[in-house]
Amino acid sequence: MSALFKAQMLAVSPLMEDRGIDEAYLDISELALDSEEIGRDIKRRVLEATQLTCSVGIAPNKLLAKMASELQKPDGLTLLAEDDVPRRIWPLEARKLPGVGPVTEKKLASFGIRTIGDIAAQPLSRLMAELGASHGNALYQAAHGRDERPVVVEREAKSRSRETTFAADIGDWQEIARTLVGLVREVVEDLHSEGVRGRTVGIKVRFSDFTTLTRDSTLAEPTDGEEQIRRVVFECLSRVSLDRRVRLLGVRVGNLVKTRPL
DNA sequence: TCTGGGGTCCTAGGACCC
DNA sequence: TCTGGGGTCCTAGGACCC
């Protein structure tokens, strides 16, 4: 996340969950101030530090806060209570519910489910049967505005990866090899700078027709060694038939463990 | 959005073990 | 000798998010 932005968020509350370059959750439940006043404070701070406006959502849980922040964009400040869900959330398109992407949206539409209210009106058992137990249950709870996830201040990374898309699709094995060697070096630098090692090493290959595949291999011991990771990467590559031109290559190291405290 | 570079989580099948 | 169930790990792919 942008350092300027992060500093402003932390100044408001140390209970901050980093959600990428320009998004964060703040737990302000222990602050004595009026929440709307806190919202205005956040917007003022961000504007002063970055010259950018932002949208703030204030709600009893992360899901509703996220949805509240989307209700008024850009430069919005929206308070949302649980009681507001039927009136303000249910009329929205299903796609607006976090967890509903293009694929799930299409699937829901095929059952005649078009709004978040439609999702909320379904029996839980049906959603679980159609979308899988985990996803179905998550969407059902979300459509009712329920979310128990805590604000997570420190999240340990599960994997590190680097990938690159070619300006023009390539078929040259030499260039593929060179690119992977470079990506391995970058991932290894990341592992070193973060003090982690990983046990699973893998590659990602996207072809010119956008089909994407992955190959990985798990070692007996975690490693951050460039040579060893490079060896595994080329072993993974040998399991891919390079019969089409390649658009993207990626290298990933997962199953991370800390090698030293930061 | 004819598609950038990170990530996370879930599912499913096979191997292996008890 | 044969059968079976359950648990865990690994691999691959898919959906989604910022």
mmCIF file of C-alpha atoms (C1' of nucleotides) in Angstrom:
data_model
loop_
_atom_site.group_PDB
_atom_site.id
_atom_site.type_symbol
_atom_site.label_atom_id
_atom_site.label_comp_id
_atom_site.label_asym_id
_atom_site.label_seq_id
_atom_site.Cartn_x
_atom_site.Cartn_y
_atom_site.Cartn_z
ATOM 1 C CA MET A 1 0.000 0.000 0.000
ATOM 2 C CA SER A 2 1.162 3.492 -0.674
ATOM 3 C CA ALA A 3 3.233 4.643 2.273
ATOM 4 C CA LEU A 4 1.586 8.063 2.443
ATOM 5 C CA PHE A 5 -1.867 6.545 2.525
ATOM 6 C CA LYS A 6 -0.884 3.898 5.030
ATOM 7 C CA ALA A 7 0.604 6.443 7.411
ATOM 8 C CA GLN A 8 -2.636 8.422 7.414
ATOM 9 C CA MET A 9 -4.715 5.312 8.071
ATOM 10 C CA LEU A 10 -2.490 4.247 10.954
ATOM 11 C CA ALA A 11 -2.733 7.722 12.417
ATOM 12 C CA VAL A 12 -6.488 7.286 12.683
ATOM 13 C CA SER A 13 -6.373 3.783 14.165
ATOM 14 C CA PRO A 14 -3.567 1.261 14.658
ATOM 15 C CA LEU A 15 -6.116 -1.496 14.021
ATOM 16 C CA MET A 16 -5.625 -1.248 10.288
ATOM 17 C CA GLU A 17 -5.937 -3.996 7.698
ATOM 18 C CA ASP A 18 -3.955 -3.331 4.540
ATOM 19 C CA ARG A 19 -5.984 -4.297 1.471
ATOM 20 C CA GLY A 20 -3.669 -3.257 -1.297
ATOM 21 C CA ILE A 21 -2.343 -0.029 -2.699
ATOM 22 C CA ASP A 22 -5.361 2.175 -2.023
ATOM 23 C CA GLU A 23 -7.696 0.348 0.316
ATOM 24 C CA ALA A 24 -7.793 -0.436 4.006
ATOM 25 C CA TYR A 25 -10.133 -1.457 6.815
ATOM 26 C CA LEU A 26 -9.952 0.427 10.091
ATOM 27 C CA ASP A 27 -11.439 -0.872 13.315
ATOM 28 C CA ILE A 28 -12.716 2.285 15.009
ATOM 29 C CA SER A 29 -15.005 0.544 17.481
ATOM 30 C CA GLU A 30 -12.777 1.518 20.417
ATOM 31 C CA LEU A 31 -12.450 5.164 19.433
ATOM 32 C CA ALA A 32 -14.467 7.597 21.483
ATOM 33 C CA LEU A 33 -15.134 9.965 18.587
ATOM 34 C CA ASP A 34 -18.259 10.147 16.485
ATOM 35 C CA SER A 35 -17.831 7.790 13.532
ATOM 36 C CA GLU A 36 -18.949 10.295 10.943
ATOM 37 C CA GLU A 37 -16.389 12.722 12.324
ATOM 38 C CA ILE A 38 -13.737 9.998 11.980
ATOM 39 C CA GLY A 39 -14.793 9.497 8.380
ATOM 40 C CA ARG A 40 -14.365 13.169 7.634
ATOM 41 C CA ASP A 41 -10.998 13.117 9.369
ATOM 42 C CA ILE A 42 -9.835 10.229 7.165
ATOM 43 C CA LYS A 43 -10.862 12.039 4.010
ATOM 44 C CA ARG A 44 -9.167 15.247 5.115
ATOM 45 C CA ARG A 45 -5.927 13.465 5.963
ATOM 46 C CA VAL A 46 -5.795 11.529 2.702
ATOM 47 C CA LEU A 47 -6.472 14.648 0.676
ATOM 48 C CA GLU A 48 -3.747 16.595 2.447
ATOM 49 C CA ALA A 49 -1.174 13.820 2.190
ATOM 50 C CA THR A 50 -1.863 12.646 -1.364
ATOM 51 C CA GLN A 51 -3.997 15.326 -3.052
ATOM 52 C CA LEU A 52 -6.448 12.531 -3.764
ATOM 53 C CA THR A 53 -10.050 12.114 -2.742
ATOM 54 C CA CYS A 54 -11.248 8.814 -1.352
ATOM 55 C CA SER A 55 -14.474 7.072 -0.441
ATOM 56 C CA VAL A 56 -15.200 6.006 3.105
ATOM 57 C CA GLY A 57 -17.776 3.497 4.293
ATOM 58 C CA ILE A 58 -18.659 3.135 7.942
ATOM 59 C CA ALA A 59 -20.574 0.061 9.057
ATOM 60 C CA PRO A 60 -20.750 -2.652 11.728
ATOM 61 C CA ASN A 61 -18.606 -5.109 9.730
ATOM 62 C CA LYS A 62 -16.079 -5.235 6.906
ATOM 63 C CA LEU A 63 -18.507 -6.423 4.273
ATOM 64 C CA LEU A 64 -20.981 -3.616 4.880
ATOM 65 C CA ALA A 65 -18.193 -1.058 5.196
ATOM 66 C CA LYS A 66 -16.875 -2.130 1.817
ATOM 67 C CA MET A 67 -20.319 -1.950 0.253
ATOM 68 C CA ALA A 68 -21.007 1.384 1.919
ATOM 69 C CA SER A 69 -17.808 2.809 0.438
ATOM 70 C CA GLU A 70 -18.988 1.695 -3.011
ATOM 71 C CA LEU A 71 -22.387 3.330 -2.666
ATOM 72 C CA GLN A 72 -20.996 6.816 -3.169
ATOM 73 C CA LYS A 73 -18.016 7.142 -5.450
ATOM 74 C CA PRO A 74 -15.868 9.086 -5.774
ATOM 75 C CA ASP A 75 -15.258 11.194 -2.693
ATOM 76 C CA GLY A 76 -18.120 9.676 -0.689
ATOM 77 C CA LEU A 77 -18.784 9.209 2.989
ATOM 78 C CA THR A 78 -21.491 6.647 3.692
ATOM 79 C CA LEU A 79 -22.805 5.247 6.927
ATOM 80 C CA LEU A 80 -24.612 1.938 6.708
ATOM 81 C CA ALA A 81 -26.377 0.083 9.494
ATOM 82 C CA GLU A 82 -27.638 -3.490 9.460
ATOM 83 C CA ASP A 83 -31.199 -2.209 9.270
ATOM 84 C CA ASP A 84 -30.360 -0.433 6.007
ATOM 85 C CA VAL A 85 -29.566 -3.677 4.191
ATOM 86 C CA PRO A 86 -33.044 -4.391 2.755
ATOM 87 C CA ARG A 87 -33.569 -0.849 1.544
ATOM 88 C CA ARG A 88 -30.081 0.043 0.321
ATOM 89 C CA ILE A 89 -28.347 -3.239 -0.497
ATOM 90 C CA TRP A 90 -31.019 -5.642 -1.714
ATOM 91 C CA PRO A 91 -31.967 -3.596 -4.798
ATOM 92 C CA LEU A 92 -28.362 -3.680 -6.070
ATOM 93 C CA GLU A 93 -27.272 -6.020 -8.859
ATOM 94 C CA ALA A 94 -25.909 -9.343 -7.621
ATOM 95 C CA ARG A 95 -22.543 -8.450 -9.154
ATOM 96 C CA LYS A 96 -22.128 -5.712 -6.552
ATOM 97 C CA LEU A 97 -21.850 -8.269 -3.771
ATOM 98 C CA PRO A 98 -18.209 -9.048 -2.977
ATOM 99 C CA GLY A 99 -17.614 -12.639 -4.021
ATOM 100 C CA VAL A 100 -19.816 -12.422 -7.095
ATOM 101 C CA GLY A 101 -17.653 -12.106 -10.189
ATOM 102 C CA PRO A 102 -18.573 -12.516 -13.842
ATOM 103 C CA VAL A 103 -18.848 -16.310 -13.618
ATOM 104 C CA THR A 104 -21.063 -16.418 -10.541
ATOM 105 C CA GLU A 105 -23.155 -13.550 -11.867
ATOM 106 C CA LYS A 106 -23.916 -15.527 -15.014
ATOM 107 C CA LYS A 107 -24.720 -18.650 -13.032
ATOM 108 C CA LEU A 108 -27.063 -16.771 -10.730
ATOM 109 C CA ALA A 109 -28.778 -15.123 -13.681
ATOM 110 C CA SER A 110 -29.494 -18.549 -15.130
ATOM 111 C CA PHE A 111 -31.597 -19.230 -12.012
ATOM 112 C CA GLY A 112 -33.328 -15.882 -12.376
ATOM 113 C CA ILE A 113 -31.295 -14.339 -9.550
ATOM 114 C CA ARG A 114 -30.428 -10.788 -10.518
ATOM 115 C CA THR A 115 -30.215 -8.691 -7.348
ATOM 116 C CA ILE A 116 -28.633 -9.090 -3.948
ATOM 117 C CA GLY A 117 -32.164 -9.267 -2.567
ATOM 118 C CA ASP A 118 -32.815 -12.239 -4.856
ATOM 119 C CA ILE A 119 -29.804 -13.972 -3.310
ATOM 120 C CA ALA A 120 -31.012 -13.188 0.209
ATOM 121 C CA ALA A 121 -34.422 -14.653 -0.634
ATOM 122 C CA GLN A 122 -32.988 -18.028 -1.670
ATOM 123 C CA PRO A 123 -32.931 -20.939 0.727
ATOM 124 C CA LEU A 124 -29.376 -21.424 1.978
ATOM 125 C CA SER A 125 -29.520 -25.067 0.920
ATOM 126 C CA ARG A 126 -30.156 -24.127 -2.693
ATOM 127 C CA LEU A 127 -27.237 -21.693 -2.872
ATOM 128 C CA MET A 128 -24.971 -24.281 -1.298
ATOM 129 C CA ALA A 129 -26.129 -26.946 -3.750
ATOM 130 C CA GLU A 130 -25.673 -24.720 -6.790
ATOM 131 C CA LEU A 131 -22.471 -22.869 -5.848
ATOM 132 C CA GLY A 132 -20.750 -25.273 -3.497
ATOM 133 C CA ALA A 133 -21.036 -25.321 0.273
ATOM 134 C CA SER A 134 -18.421 -22.708 1.019
ATOM 135 C CA HIS A 135 -19.186 -20.160 -1.667
ATOM 136 C CA GLY A 136 -22.953 -20.644 -1.384
ATOM 137 C CA ASN A 137 -22.890 -20.075 2.340
ATOM 138 C CA ALA A 138 -20.609 -17.052 2.028
ATOM 139 C CA LEU A 139 -22.902 -15.365 -0.488
ATOM 140 C CA TYR A 140 -25.997 -16.121 1.553
ATOM 141 C CA GLN A 141 -24.499 -14.557 4.685
ATOM 142 C CA ALA A 142 -23.159 -11.613 2.692
ATOM 143 C CA ALA A 143 -26.531 -10.942 1.071
ATOM 144 C CA HIS A 144 -27.962 -10.617 4.583
ATOM 145 C CA GLY A 145 -25.187 -8.220 5.548
ATOM 146 C CA ARG A 146 -23.629 -10.696 7.952
ATOM 147 C CA ASP A 147 -19.864 -10.845 8.273
ATOM 148 C CA GLU A 148 -17.852 -11.973 11.295
ATOM 149 C CA ARG A 149 -14.369 -11.525 9.845
ATOM 150 C CA PRO A 150 -12.118 -9.537 12.144
ATOM 151 C CA VAL A 151 -9.854 -6.707 11.030
ATOM 152 C CA VAL A 152 -6.521 -8.469 10.503
ATOM 153 C CA VAL A 153 -3.624 -6.186 11.305
ATOM 154 C CA GLU A 154 -0.786 -8.498 10.355
ATOM 155 C CA ARG A 155 -1.183 -10.984 7.609
ATOM 156 C CA GLU A 156 1.648 -13.296 6.703
ATOM 157 C CA ALA A 157 2.192 -13.762 2.995
ATOM 158 C CA LYS A 158 1.479 -17.264 1.700
ATOM 159 C CA SER A 159 3.374 -16.947 -1.550
ATOM 160 C CA ARG A 160 5.588 -14.673 -3.578
ATOM 161 C CA SER A 161 5.461 -14.521 -7.331
ATOM 162 C CA ARG A 162 6.659 -12.545 -10.306
ATOM 163 C CA GLU A 163 5.210 -12.623 -13.771
ATOM 164 C CA THR A 164 5.588 -10.810 -17.017
ATOM 165 C CA THR A 165 3.499 -10.383 -20.132
ATOM 166 C CA PHE A 166 5.307 -10.121 -23.446
ATOM 167 C CA ALA A 167 4.635 -7.197 -25.739
ATOM 168 C CA ALA A 168 4.331 -9.760 -28.532
ATOM 169 C CA ASP A 169 3.650 -13.478 -28.021
ATOM 170 C CA ILE A 170 6.877 -15.431 -28.217
ATOM 171 C CA GLY A 171 7.797 -18.860 -29.529
ATOM 172 C CA ASP A 172 11.518 -18.706 -28.950
ATOM 173 C CA TRP A 173 12.637 -21.201 -26.312
ATOM 174 C CA GLN A 174 15.762 -19.169 -25.565
ATOM 175 C CA GLU A 175 13.715 -16.139 -24.692
ATOM 176 C CA ILE A 176 11.380 -18.214 -22.519
ATOM 177 C CA ALA A 177 14.383 -19.581 -20.647
ATOM 178 C CA ARG A 178 15.980 -16.167 -20.245
ATOM 179 C CA THR A 179 12.739 -14.710 -18.942
ATOM 180 C CA LEU A 180 12.273 -17.459 -16.371
ATOM 181 C CA VAL A 181 15.832 -17.010 -15.141
ATOM 182 C CA GLY A 182 15.110 -13.297 -14.633
ATOM 183 C CA LEU A 183 11.816 -13.953 -12.847
ATOM 184 C CA VAL A 184 13.497 -16.467 -10.548
ATOM 185 C CA ARG A 185 16.075 -13.831 -9.650
ATOM 186 C CA GLU A 186 13.353 -11.310 -8.813
ATOM 187 C CA VAL A 187 11.383 -13.763 -6.669
ATOM 188 C CA VAL A 188 14.553 -14.785 -4.846
ATOM 189 C CA GLU A 189 15.328 -11.129 -4.124
ATOM 190 C CA ASP A 190 11.825 -10.732 -2.702
ATOM 191 C CA LEU A 191 12.257 -13.822 -0.531
ATOM 192 C CA HIS A 192 15.562 -12.526 0.794
ATOM 193 C CA SER A 193 14.300 -9.021 1.493
ATOM 194 C CA GLU A 194 11.304 -10.411 3.365
ATOM 195 C CA GLY A 195 13.217 -13.079 5.227
ATOM 196 C CA VAL A 196 11.158 -16.022 4.024
ATOM 197 C CA ARG A 197 11.752 -19.340 2.279
ATOM 198 C CA GLY A 198 9.297 -21.476 0.392
ATOM 199 C CA ARG A 199 8.817 -25.166 -0.177
ATOM 200 C CA THR A 200 6.608 -25.104 -3.284
ATOM 201 C CA VAL A 201 8.035 -23.752 -6.508
ATOM 202 C CA GLY A 202 5.952 -23.355 -9.618
ATOM 203 C CA ILE A 203 5.486 -21.677 -12.949
ATOM 204 C CA LYS A 204 2.567 -20.174 -14.804
ATOM 205 C CA VAL A 205 2.287 -20.140 -18.558
ATOM 206 C CA ARG A 206 -0.328 -18.245 -20.510
ATOM 207 C CA PHE A 207 -0.572 -18.926 -24.227
ATOM 208 C CA SER A 208 -1.612 -16.620 -27.045
ATOM 209 C CA ASP A 209 -5.174 -17.978 -26.845
ATOM 210 C CA PHE A 210 -5.222 -16.944 -23.153
ATOM 211 C CA THR A 211 -5.397 -20.491 -21.842
ATOM 212 C CA THR A 212 -3.321 -20.617 -18.701
ATOM 213 C CA LEU A 213 -1.685 -23.508 -16.939
ATOM 214 C CA THR A 214 0.458 -23.997 -13.879
ATOM 215 C CA ARG A 215 3.009 -26.592 -12.876
ATOM 216 C CA ASP A 216 4.537 -26.822 -9.442
ATOM 217 C CA SER A 217 6.688 -29.016 -7.302
ATOM 218 C CA THR A 218 7.077 -29.268 -3.569
ATOM 219 C CA LEU A 219 10.482 -29.765 -1.980
ATOM 220 C CA ALA A 220 11.347 -31.586 1.212
ATOM 221 C CA GLU A 221 12.712 -28.389 2.758
ATOM 222 C CA PRO A 222 11.933 -24.706 2.221
ATOM 223 C CA THR A 223 14.476 -22.852 0.145
ATOM 224 C CA ASP A 224 15.427 -19.362 -0.947
ATOM 225 C CA GLY A 225 18.342 -20.536 -3.098
ATOM 226 C CA GLU A 226 18.358 -19.131 -6.591
ATOM 227 C CA GLU A 227 19.994 -22.170 -8.179
ATOM 228 C CA GLN A 228 17.671 -24.643 -6.555
ATOM 229 C CA ILE A 229 14.572 -22.636 -7.445
ATOM 230 C CA ARG A 230 15.797 -22.257 -11.007
ATOM 231 C CA ARG A 231 16.302 -26.017 -11.273
ATOM 232 C CA VAL A 232 12.752 -26.700 -10.095
ATOM 233 C CA VAL A 233 11.359 -24.027 -12.418
ATOM 234 C CA PHE A 234 12.957 -25.706 -15.442
ATOM 235 C CA GLU A 235 11.774 -29.097 -14.262
ATOM 236 C CA CYS A 236 8.255 -27.622 -14.191
ATOM 237 C CA LEU A 237 8.753 -26.131 -17.640
ATOM 238 C CA SER A 238 9.718 -29.564 -18.969
ATOM 239 C CA ARG A 239 6.200 -30.752 -18.055
ATOM 240 C CA VAL A 240 4.614 -28.165 -20.350
ATOM 241 C CA SER A 241 4.326 -28.755 -24.067
ATOM 242 C CA LEU A 242 5.180 -25.454 -25.675
ATOM 243 C CA ASP A 243 3.073 -25.965 -28.756
ATOM 244 C CA ARG A 244 1.655 -22.453 -28.921
ATOM 245 C CA ARG A 245 3.148 -19.013 -28.646
ATOM 246 C CA VAL A 246 3.533 -17.763 -25.087
ATOM 247 C CA ARG A 247 2.057 -14.503 -23.813
ATOM 248 C CA LEU A 248 2.898 -14.599 -20.108
ATOM 249 C CA LEU A 249 5.353 -16.368 -17.842
ATOM 250 C CA GLY A 250 5.274 -16.427 -14.055
ATOM 251 C CA VAL A 251 7.324 -17.895 -11.230
ATOM 252 C CA ARG A 252 5.846 -18.523 -7.812
ATOM 253 C CA VAL A 253 7.200 -19.733 -4.474
ATOM 254 C CA GLY A 254 4.626 -20.792 -1.909
ATOM 255 C CA ASN A 255 4.371 -22.619 1.420
ATOM 256 C CA LEU A 256 6.411 -19.814 2.916
ATOM 257 C CA VAL A 257 8.096 -19.937 6.288
ATOM 258 C CA LYS A 258 9.980 -17.163 8.068
ATOM 259 C CA THR A 259 13.741 -17.517 8.232
ATOM 260 C CA ARG A 260 14.312 -14.579 10.536
ATOM 261 C CA PRO A 261 12.274 -11.978 12.359
ATOM 262 C CA LEU A 262 11.895 -8.737 10.366
ATOM 263 C "C1'" DT B 1 -11.591 -3.767 -21.384
ATOM 264 C "C1'" DC B 2 -9.544 -8.980 -25.855
ATOM 265 C "C1'" DT B 3 -6.969 -8.809 -20.865
ATOM 266 C "C1'" DG B 4 -1.246 -6.085 -16.012
ATOM 267 C "C1'" DG B 5 0.769 -7.860 -11.890
ATOM 268 C "C1'" DG B 6 0.261 -9.196 -7.953
ATOM 269 C "C1'" DG B 7 -2.331 -12.013 -4.424
ATOM 270 C "C1'" DT B 8 -6.114 -15.274 -1.773
ATOM 271 C "C1'" DC B 9 -9.153 -19.131 -1.205
ATOM 272 C "C1'" DC B 10 -11.644 -23.248 -2.804
ATOM 273 C "C1'" DT B 11 -12.300 -27.722 -5.116
ATOM 274 C "C1'" DA B 12 -11.155 -32.099 -6.809
ATOM 275 C "C1'" DG B 13 -8.499 -36.099 -7.828
ATOM 276 C "C1'" DG B 14 -4.672 -39.121 -6.874
ATOM 277 C "C1'" DA B 15 -1.029 -40.958 -3.865
ATOM 278 C "C1'" DC B 16 0.000 -42.733 0.281
ATOM 279 C "C1'" DC B 17 -0.629 -44.319 4.929
ATOM 280 C "C1'" DC B 18 -2.945 -46.395 8.835
ATOM 281 C "C1'" DT C 1 -6.675 -62.483 1.271
ATOM 282 C "C1'" DC C 2 -9.536 -58.929 0.357
ATOM 283 C "C1'" DT C 3 -11.985 -54.843 1.412
ATOM 284 C "C1'" DG C 4 -12.821 -50.421 3.240
ATOM 285 C "C1'" DG C 5 -12.825 -45.889 5.426
ATOM 286 C "C1'" DG C 6 -10.515 -41.806 6.729
ATOM 287 C "C1'" DG C 7 -6.832 -38.432 6.925
ATOM 288 C "C1'" DT C 8 -3.166 -35.713 4.852
ATOM 289 C "C1'" DC C 9 -0.327 -34.031 1.266
ATOM 290 C "C1'" DC C 10 0.477 -32.717 -3.439
ATOM 291 C "C1'" DT C 11 -0.908 -30.967 -7.916
ATOM 292 C "C1'" DA C 12 -3.810 -28.404 -11.097
ATOM 293 C "C1'" DG C 13 -7.212 -25.363 -12.190
ATOM 294 C "C1'" DG C 14 -10.727 -21.825 -11.354
ATOM 295 C "C1'" DA C 15 -12.946 -17.743 -9.342
ATOM 296 C "C1'" DC C 16 -12.281 -13.618 -7.318
ATOM 297 C "C1'" DC C 17 -10.044 -9.314 -5.400
ATOM 298 C "C1'" DC C 18 -7.233 -4.826 -5.588
#
